[in-house]
Coordinates of C-alpha atoms in Angstrom, one line a residue:
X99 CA 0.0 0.0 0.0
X100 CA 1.4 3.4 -1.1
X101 CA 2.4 5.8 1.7
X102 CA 1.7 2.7 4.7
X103 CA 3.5 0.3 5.7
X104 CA 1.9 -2.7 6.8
X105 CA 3.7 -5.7 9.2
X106 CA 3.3 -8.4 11.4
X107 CA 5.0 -8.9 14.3
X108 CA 3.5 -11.7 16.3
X109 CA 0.1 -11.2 17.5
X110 CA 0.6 -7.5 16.5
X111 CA -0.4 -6.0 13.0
X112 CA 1.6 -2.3 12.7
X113 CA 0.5 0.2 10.3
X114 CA 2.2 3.0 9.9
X115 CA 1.8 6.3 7.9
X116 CA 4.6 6.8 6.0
X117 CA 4.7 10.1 4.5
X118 CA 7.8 11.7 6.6
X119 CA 8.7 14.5 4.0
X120 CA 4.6 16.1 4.6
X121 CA 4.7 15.3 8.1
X122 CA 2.5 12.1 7.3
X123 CA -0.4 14.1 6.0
X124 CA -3.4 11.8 4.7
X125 CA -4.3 11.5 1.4
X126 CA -7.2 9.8 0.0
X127 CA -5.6 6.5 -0.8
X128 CA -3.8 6.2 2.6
X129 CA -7.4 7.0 4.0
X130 CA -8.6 4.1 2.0
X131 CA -6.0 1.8 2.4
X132 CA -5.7 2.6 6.8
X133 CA -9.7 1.8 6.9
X134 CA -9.3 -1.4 4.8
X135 CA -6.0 -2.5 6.2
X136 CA -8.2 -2.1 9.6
X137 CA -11.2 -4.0 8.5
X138 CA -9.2 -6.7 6.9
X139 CA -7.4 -7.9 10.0
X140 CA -10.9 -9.5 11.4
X141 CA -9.7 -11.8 8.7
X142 CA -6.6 -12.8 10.9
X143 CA -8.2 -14.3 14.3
X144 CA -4.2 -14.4 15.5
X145 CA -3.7 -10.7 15.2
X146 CA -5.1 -9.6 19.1
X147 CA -3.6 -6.2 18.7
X148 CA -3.7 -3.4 15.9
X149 CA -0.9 -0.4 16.2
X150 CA -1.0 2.9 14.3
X151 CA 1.6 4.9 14.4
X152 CA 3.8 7.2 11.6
X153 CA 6.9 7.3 10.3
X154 CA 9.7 10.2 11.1
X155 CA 8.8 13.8 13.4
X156 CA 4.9 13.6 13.1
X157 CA 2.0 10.8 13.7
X158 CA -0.4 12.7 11.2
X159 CA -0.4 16.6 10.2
X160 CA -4.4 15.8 9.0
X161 CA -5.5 15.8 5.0
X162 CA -2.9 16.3 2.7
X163 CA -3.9 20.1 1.6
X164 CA -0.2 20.7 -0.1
X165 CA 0.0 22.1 -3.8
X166 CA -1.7 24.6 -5.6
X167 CA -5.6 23.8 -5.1
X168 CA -5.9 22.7 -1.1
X169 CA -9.5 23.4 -1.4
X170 CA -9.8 20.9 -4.6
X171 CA -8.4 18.1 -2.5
X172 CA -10.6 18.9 0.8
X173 CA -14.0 18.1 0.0
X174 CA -17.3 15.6 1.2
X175 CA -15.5 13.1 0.3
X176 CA -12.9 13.5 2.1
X177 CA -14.9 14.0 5.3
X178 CA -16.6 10.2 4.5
X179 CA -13.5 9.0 4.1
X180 CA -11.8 10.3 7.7
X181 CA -15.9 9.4 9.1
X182 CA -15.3 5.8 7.5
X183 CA -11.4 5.0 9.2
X184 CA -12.5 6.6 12.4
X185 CA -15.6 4.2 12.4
X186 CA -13.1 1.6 11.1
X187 CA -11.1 1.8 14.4
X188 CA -13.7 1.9 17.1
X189 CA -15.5 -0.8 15.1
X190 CA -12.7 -3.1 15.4
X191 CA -12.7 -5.9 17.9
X192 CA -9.5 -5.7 18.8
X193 CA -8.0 -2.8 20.9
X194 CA -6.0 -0.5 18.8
X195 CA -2.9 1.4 20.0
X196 CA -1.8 4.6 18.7
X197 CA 1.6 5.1 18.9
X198 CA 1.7 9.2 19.3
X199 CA 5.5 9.5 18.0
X200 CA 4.8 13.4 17.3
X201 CA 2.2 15.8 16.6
X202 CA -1.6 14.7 15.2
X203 CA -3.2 17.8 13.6
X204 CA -6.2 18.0 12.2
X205 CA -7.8 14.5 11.0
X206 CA -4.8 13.1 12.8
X207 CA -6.1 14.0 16.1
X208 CA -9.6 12.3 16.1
X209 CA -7.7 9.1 14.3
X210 CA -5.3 9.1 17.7
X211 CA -8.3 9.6 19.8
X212 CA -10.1 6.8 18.5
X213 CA -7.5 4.7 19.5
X214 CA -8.4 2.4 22.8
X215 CA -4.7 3.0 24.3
X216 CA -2.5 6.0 23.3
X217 CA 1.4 5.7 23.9
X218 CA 2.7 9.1 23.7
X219 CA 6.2 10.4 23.4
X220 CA 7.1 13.4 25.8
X221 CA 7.5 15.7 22.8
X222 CA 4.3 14.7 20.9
X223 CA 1.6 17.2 20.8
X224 CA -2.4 17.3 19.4
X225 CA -4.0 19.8 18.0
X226 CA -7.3 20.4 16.3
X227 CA -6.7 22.7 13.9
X228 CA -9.9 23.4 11.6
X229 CA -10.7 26.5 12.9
X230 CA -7.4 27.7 11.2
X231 CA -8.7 27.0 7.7
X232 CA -11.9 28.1 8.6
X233 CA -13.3 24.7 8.5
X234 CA -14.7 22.5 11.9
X235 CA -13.8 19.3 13.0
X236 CA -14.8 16.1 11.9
X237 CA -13.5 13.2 11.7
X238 CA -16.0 11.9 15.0
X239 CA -13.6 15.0 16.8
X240 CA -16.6 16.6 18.6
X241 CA -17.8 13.4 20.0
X242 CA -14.6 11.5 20.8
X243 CA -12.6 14.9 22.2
X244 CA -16.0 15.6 24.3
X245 CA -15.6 12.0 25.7
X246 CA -12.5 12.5 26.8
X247 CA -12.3 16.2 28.5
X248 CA -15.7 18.0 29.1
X249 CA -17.7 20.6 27.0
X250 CA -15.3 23.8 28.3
X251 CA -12.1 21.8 26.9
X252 CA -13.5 21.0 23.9
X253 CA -14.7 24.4 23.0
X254 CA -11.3 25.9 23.5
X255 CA -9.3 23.1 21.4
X256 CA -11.9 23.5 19.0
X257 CA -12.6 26.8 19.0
X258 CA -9.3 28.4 19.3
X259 CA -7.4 25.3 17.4
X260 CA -4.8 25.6 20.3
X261 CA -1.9 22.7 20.1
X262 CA -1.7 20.9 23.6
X263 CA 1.5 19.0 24.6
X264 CA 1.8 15.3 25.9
X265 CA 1.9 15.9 29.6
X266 CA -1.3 18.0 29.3
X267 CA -3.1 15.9 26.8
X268 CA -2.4 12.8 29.6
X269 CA -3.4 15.2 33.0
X270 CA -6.8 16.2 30.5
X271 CA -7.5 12.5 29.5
X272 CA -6.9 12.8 25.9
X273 CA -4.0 9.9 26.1
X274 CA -3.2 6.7 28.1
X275 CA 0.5 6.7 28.5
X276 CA 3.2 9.5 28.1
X277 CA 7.1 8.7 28.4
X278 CA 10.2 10.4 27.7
X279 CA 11.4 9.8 24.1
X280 CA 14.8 7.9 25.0
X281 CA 11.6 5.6 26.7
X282 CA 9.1 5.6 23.8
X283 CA 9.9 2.8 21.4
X284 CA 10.2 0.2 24.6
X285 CA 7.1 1.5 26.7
X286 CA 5.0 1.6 23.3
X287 CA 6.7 -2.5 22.5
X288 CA 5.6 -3.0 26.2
X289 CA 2.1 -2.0 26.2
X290 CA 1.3 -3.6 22.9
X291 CA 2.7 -6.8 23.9
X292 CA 0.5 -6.6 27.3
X293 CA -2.6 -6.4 25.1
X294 CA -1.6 -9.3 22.5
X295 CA -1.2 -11.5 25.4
X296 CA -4.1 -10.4 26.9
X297 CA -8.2 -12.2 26.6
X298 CA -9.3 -11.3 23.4
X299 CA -13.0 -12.0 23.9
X300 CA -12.5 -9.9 27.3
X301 CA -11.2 -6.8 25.3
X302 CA -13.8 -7.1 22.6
X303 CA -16.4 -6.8 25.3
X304 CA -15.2 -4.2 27.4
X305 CA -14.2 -1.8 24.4
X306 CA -18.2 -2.6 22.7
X307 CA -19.4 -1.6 26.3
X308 CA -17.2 1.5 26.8
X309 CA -17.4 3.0 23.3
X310 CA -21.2 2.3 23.6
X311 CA -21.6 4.4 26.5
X312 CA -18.9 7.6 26.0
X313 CA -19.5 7.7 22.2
X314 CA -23.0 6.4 21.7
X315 CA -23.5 9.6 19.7
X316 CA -20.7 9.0 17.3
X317 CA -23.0 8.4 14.3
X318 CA -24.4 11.8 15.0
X319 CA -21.2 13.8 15.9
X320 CA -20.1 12.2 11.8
X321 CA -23.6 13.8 10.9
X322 CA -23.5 16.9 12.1
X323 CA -19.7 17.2 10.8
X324 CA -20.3 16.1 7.5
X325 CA -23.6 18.6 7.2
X326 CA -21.4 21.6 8.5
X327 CA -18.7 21.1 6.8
X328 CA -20.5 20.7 3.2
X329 CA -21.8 24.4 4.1
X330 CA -18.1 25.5 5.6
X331 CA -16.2 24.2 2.4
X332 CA -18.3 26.1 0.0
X333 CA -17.5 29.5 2.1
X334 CA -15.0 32.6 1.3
X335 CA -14.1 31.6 4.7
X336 CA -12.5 28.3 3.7
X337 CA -11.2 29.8 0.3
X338 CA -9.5 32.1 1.8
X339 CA -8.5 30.1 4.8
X340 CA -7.0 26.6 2.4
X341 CA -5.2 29.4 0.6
X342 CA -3.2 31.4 2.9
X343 CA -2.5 28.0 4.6
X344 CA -0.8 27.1 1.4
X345 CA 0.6 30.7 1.2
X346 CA 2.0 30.3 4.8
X347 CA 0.3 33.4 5.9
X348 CA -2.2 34.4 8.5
X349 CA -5.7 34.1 7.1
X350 CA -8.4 37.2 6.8
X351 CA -11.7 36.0 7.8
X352 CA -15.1 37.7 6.6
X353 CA -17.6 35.4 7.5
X354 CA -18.6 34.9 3.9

């Protein structure tokens, strides 16, 4: 699969984005290819664990909006497609482990989040990010951050797209693990071979009953997204604000 690398180690199946050079921005295809590579491990009843992680300084900077068109390559599609992986990993009877090697912006936030265990490096950081663009979250974002931190929270990473570091994300609830970097690579090995040796008919009941009751409003939270941002994308608002993100400038908002 282009752009993810896909391996077995034991009862472990590791994807990993591997885009380092655009800080492991999604395209299409690796959306397409992470949701099936996900769905197709049912296939496997000896893989007990799943691990997403990304190659080189960044887990996921969200969609790829590099080039000369970012709004041509952000669309409703796109948002089905980051609804469709999300759903893919909370579907999924197995737990899944992120492994949060750097920053998850954007898409790449609500993809960590979905995760049922979150090993994050010291120096790894989240951050919604729409609100830059002049776009909202989706990807399941306003259901799975509310889950994890309360209504105030939420508004303010959503809101004011503010990045929050490791150590915060964990004190807020947002991760399950941070570690210094020198300690990453083993605690992340660790934790993932705790969970393949664990009950895998234990797991798959626990995560049904958990995600059931904090994100029993996940099909509506991808509702609600995909509705508002099919009115944000066809704004000035997101023209402008795709653009001067390509520009590497500061955006000027309207509200048209």
């Amino acid at each position: 699969m282009a752009d993810l690398l896909v391996r077995r180690e034991g009862a472990a199946l590791w994807l990993t984005l591997d885009r380092p050079d655009s800080l492991n921005a999604l395209t299409g295809e690796m959306v397409a290819d992470l949701a099936e590579a996900l769905r197709g491990s049912t296939a496997d009843a000896d893989v007990r664990v799943v691990v997403i992680t990304g190659t080189g300084a960044a887990f996921c900077a969200g969609a790829d909006l590099g080039g000369d068109d970012p709004a041509g390559k952000y669309d409703g599609g796109s948002v089905d497609g980051a609804n469709a992986l999300v759903r893919a990993v909370t579907d999924l009877a197995v737990p899944v482990v992120c492994g949060l090697n750097g920053v998850a912006a954007g898409v790449g936030m609500p993809l960590a989040l979905a995760c049922d265990l979150v090993v994050a490096a010291r120096s790894a950081s989240l951050t919604l990010a729409f609100t830059r663009i002049g776009l909202m979250p989706d990807g399941g974002a306003t259901a799975l951050v509310a889950a994890a931190v309360g209504r105030a929270r939420t508004m303010r990473l959503a809101l004011l797209s503010e990045r929050i570091d490791a150590d915060e994300a964990h004190a807020a609830g947002l991760v399950s693990h941070v570690v210094d970097d020198a300690d990453y690579e083993q605690a992340l090995a660790d934790v993932v071979a705790r969970v393949a040796a664990g009950p895998p008919l234990a797991y798959a009941a626990t995560k049904k009953a958990v995600n059931a009751t904090t994100l029993g409003d996940l099909e509506g939270a991808f509702a609600r997204e995909r509705s508002g941002q099919s009115v944000l994308l066809r704004t000035a608002d997101a023209t402008e604000g795709m653009a001067a993100f390509a520009a590497r400038r500061r955006p000027t908002f309207t509200g048209e």
